[in-house]
Tab-separated table of C-alpha atoms in Angstrom:
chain	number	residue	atom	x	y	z
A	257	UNK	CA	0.000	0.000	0.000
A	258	UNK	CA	2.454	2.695	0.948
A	259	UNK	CA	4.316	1.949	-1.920
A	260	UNK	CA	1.450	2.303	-4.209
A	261	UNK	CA	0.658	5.675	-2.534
A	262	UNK	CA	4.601	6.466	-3.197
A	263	UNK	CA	4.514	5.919	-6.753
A	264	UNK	CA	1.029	7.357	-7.240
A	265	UNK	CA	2.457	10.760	-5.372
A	266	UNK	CA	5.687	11.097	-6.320
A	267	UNK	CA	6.734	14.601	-7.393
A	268	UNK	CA	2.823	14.948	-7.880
A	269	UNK	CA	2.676	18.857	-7.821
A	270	UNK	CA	-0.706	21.197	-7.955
A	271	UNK	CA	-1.317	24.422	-7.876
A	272	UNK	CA	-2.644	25.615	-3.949
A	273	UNK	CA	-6.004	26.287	-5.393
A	274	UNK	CA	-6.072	22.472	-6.205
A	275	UNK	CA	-10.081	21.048	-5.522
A	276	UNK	CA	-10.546	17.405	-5.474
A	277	UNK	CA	-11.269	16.833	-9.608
A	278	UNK	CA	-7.724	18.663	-9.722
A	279	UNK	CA	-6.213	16.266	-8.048
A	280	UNK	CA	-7.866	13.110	-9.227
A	281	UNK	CA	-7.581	14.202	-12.780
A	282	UNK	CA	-3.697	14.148	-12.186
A	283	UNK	CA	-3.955	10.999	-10.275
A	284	UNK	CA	-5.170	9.609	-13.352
A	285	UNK	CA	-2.713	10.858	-15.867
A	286	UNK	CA	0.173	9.312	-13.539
A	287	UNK	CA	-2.573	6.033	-13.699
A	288	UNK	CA	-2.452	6.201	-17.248
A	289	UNK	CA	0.741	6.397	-18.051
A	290	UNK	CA	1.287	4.020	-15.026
A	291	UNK	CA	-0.721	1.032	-16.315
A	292	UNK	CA	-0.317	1.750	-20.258
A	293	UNK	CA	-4.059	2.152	-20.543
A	294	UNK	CA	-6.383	5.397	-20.038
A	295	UNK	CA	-7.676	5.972	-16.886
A	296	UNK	CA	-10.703	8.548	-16.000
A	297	UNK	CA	-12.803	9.378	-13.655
A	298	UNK	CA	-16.352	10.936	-13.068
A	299	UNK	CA	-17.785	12.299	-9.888
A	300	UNK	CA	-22.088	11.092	-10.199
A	301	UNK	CA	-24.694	10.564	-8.037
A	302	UNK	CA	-25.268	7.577	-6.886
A	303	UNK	CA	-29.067	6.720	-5.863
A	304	UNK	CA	-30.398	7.068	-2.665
A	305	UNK	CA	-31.075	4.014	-2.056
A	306	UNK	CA	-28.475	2.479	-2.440
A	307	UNK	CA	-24.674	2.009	-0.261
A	308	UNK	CA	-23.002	2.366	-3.040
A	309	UNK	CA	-20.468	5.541	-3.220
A	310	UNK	CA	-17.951	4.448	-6.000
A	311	UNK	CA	-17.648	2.062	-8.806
A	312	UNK	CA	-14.709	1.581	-10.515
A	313	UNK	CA	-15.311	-0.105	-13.968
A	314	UNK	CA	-12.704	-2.190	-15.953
A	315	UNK	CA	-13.707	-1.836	-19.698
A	316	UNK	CA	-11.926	-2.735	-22.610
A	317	UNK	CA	-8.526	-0.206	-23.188
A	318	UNK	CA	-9.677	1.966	-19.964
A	319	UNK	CA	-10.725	2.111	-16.702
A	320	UNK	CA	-13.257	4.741	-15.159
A	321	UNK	CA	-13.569	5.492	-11.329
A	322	UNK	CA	-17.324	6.876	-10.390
A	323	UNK	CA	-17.068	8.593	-6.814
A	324	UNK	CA	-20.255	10.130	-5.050
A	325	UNK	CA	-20.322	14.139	-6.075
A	326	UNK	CA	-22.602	14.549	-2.960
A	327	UNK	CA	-20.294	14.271	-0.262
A	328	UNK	CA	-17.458	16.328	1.347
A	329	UNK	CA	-13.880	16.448	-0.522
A	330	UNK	CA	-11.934	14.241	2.316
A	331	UNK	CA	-14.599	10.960	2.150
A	332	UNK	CA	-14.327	11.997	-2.066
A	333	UNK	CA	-10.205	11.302	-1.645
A	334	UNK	CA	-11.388	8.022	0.484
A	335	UNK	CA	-13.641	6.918	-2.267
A	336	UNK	CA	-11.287	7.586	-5.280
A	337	UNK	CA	-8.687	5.605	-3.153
A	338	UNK	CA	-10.573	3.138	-2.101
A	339	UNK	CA	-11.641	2.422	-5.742
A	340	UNK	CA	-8.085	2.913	-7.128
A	341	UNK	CA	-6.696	-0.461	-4.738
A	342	UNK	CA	-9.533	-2.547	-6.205
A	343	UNK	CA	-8.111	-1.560	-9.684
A	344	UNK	CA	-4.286	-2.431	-8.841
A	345	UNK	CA	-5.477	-5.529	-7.230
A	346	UNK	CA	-8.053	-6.598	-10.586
A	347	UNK	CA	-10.626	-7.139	-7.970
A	348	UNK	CA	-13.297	-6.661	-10.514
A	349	UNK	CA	-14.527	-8.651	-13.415
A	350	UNK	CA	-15.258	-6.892	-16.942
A	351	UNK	CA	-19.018	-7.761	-18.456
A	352	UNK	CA	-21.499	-5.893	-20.527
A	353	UNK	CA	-23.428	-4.435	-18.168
A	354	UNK	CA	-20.155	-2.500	-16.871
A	355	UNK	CA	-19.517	-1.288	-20.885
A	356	UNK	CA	-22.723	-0.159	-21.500
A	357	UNK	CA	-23.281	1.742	-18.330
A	358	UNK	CA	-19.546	2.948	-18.164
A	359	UNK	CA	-20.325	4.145	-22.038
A	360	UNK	CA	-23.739	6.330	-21.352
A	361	UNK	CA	-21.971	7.341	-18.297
A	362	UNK	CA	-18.695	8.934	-20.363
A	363	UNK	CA	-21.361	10.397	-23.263
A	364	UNK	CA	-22.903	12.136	-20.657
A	365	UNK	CA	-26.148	10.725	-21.359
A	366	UNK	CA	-27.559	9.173	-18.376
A	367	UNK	CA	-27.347	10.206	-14.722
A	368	UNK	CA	-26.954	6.996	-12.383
A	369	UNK	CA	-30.088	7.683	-10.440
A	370	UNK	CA	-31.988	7.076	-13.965
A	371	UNK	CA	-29.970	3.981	-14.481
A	372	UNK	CA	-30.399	2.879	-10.703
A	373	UNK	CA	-30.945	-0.937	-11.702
A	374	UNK	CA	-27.728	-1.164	-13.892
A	375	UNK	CA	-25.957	0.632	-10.873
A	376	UNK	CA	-26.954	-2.026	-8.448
A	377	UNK	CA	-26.274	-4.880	-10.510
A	378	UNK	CA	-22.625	-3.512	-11.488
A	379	UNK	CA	-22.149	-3.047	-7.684
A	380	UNK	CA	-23.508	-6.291	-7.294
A	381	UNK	CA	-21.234	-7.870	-9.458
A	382	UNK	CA	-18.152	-8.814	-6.580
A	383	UNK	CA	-19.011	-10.553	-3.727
A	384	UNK	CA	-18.348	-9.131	-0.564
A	385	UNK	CA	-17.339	-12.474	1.186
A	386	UNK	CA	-14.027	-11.329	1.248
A	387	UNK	CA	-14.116	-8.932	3.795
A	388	UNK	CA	-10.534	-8.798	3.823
A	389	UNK	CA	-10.387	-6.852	0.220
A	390	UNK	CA	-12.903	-4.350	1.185
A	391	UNK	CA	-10.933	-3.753	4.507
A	392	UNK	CA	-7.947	-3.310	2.862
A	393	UNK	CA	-9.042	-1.136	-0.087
A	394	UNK	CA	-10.638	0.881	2.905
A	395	UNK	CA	-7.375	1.510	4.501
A	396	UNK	CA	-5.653	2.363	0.950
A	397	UNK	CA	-8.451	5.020	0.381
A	398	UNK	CA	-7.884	6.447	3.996
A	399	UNK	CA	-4.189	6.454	3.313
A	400	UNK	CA	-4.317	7.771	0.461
A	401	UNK	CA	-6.709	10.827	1.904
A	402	UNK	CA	-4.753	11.506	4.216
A	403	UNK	CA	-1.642	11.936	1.876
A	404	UNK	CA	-3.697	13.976	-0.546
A	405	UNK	CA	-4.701	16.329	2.519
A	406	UNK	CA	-1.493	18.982	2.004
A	407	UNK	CA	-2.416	19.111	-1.969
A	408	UNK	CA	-5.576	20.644	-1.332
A	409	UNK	CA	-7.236	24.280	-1.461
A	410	UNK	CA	-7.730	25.088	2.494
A	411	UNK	CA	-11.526	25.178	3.854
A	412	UNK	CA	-11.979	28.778	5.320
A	413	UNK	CA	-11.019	27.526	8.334
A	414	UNK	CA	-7.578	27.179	6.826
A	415	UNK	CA	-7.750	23.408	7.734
A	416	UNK	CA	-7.076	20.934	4.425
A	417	UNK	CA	-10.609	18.692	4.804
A	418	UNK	CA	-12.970	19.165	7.484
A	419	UNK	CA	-12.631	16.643	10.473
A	420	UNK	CA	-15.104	15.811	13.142
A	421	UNK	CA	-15.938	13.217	16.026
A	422	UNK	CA	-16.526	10.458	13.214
A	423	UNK	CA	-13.643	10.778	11.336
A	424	UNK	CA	-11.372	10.710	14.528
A	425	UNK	CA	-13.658	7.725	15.153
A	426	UNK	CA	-12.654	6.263	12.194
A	427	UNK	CA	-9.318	6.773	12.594
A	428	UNK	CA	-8.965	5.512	15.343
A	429	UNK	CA	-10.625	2.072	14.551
A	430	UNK	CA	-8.162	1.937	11.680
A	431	UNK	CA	-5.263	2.529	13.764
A	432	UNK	CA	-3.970	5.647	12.137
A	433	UNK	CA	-1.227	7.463	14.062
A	434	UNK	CA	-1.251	10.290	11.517
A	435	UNK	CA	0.438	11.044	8.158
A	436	UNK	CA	3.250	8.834	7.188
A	437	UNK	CA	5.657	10.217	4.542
C-alpha cells in the first residue's frame, strides 16, 4: 500500500487552489501512463437508495472510477482511493453491463439515479465475502486521503478537509497514528 501511494504521489505537484477533480484528474494521468491504458474518472450521483459511493469499472482499453459528487472532498479522496486499490489488485470482473453503463456514463447521457438498476447490478457484481479486500481497499483510500490532505485548497477555516468526532472515530478504529511520509 504505501508503496502504491509512493509511486502514485511522487513529485505529484498542484497548484494551492487544487479542488478534489484537480487532483484526481492528475492521479489519473500518472494512472495512465502508469498502467499503459487510459484511466478517468467521473464524480455522479449515486441513488439514494443504495450504499453504493464508487464504482470503478474495468472496460476494454480503460478504466473509469465513479465517486459520489454529494459528499465532502476528504470521504471523495477516500472513495477515489478506495476504488483505485480494487483496480491495482483486478478485484473486478469486466461484463457488458459494466460497458454499457460505463459508455452512457462517459457520453454524458444518463445520470446513475436514472440507471439505478444497472448501478446495483454492477455493484452487485463482486461478492463481498471477502471482507478482507474491502478492509484493505478501505485503509488504501484512507491512506491515500490523508496523503492527498497537504495538496488541497484550504476550507476557510484554513484546515485541508474538514474533520469531526466520526472521522477521529474512524481513525482511530483503523489505527492511524497520523500522516506517514
Amino acid at each position: 500500500m504505501r508503496r502504491l501511494c509512493n509511486t502514485l504521489l511522487a513529485g505529484l505537484e498542484l497548484p494551492s487552489s487544487a479542488t478534489t477533480v484537480d487532483l484526481f484528474a492528475a492521479l489519473c494521468a500518472r494512472m495512465s501512463q502508469e498502467r499503459s491504458r487510459r484511466v478517468t474518472f467521473q464524480l455522479v450521483h449515486f441513488p439514494t437508495t443504495s450504499s453504493v459511493s464508487g464504482l470503478w469499472l474495468n472496460l476494454d482499453g480503460q478504466d473509469l472510477l465513479a465517486v459520489e459528487r454529494h459528499t465532502d472532498p476528504s470521504h471523495q479522496c477516500v472513495i477515489f482511493g478506495h476504488e483505485v486499490w480494487h483496480m491495482y489488485q483486478g478485484q473486478c470482473r469486466p461484463g457488458g453491463q459494466e460497458a454499457v453503463l460505463a459508455t452512457r456514463l462517459l457520453a454524458g447521457k444518463v445520470d446513475l439515479e436514472s440507471a439505478k438498476d444497472a448501478v446495483l447490478r454492477v455493484a452487485a457484481r463482486t461478492h463481498f465475502d471477502n471482507e478482507t479486500e474491502e478492509r484493505e481497499a478501505d485503509a488504501f483510500g484512507y491512506r491515500l486521503s490523508t496523503r492527498c490532505r497537504p495538496l488541497l485548497r484550504p476550507s476557510a477555516d484554513g484546515s485541508r478537509t474538514p474533520r469531526d468526532a466520526l472521522a477521529r472515530r474512524i481513525e482511530a478504529a483503523l489505527g492511524h497514528r497520523g500522516p506517514q511520509e
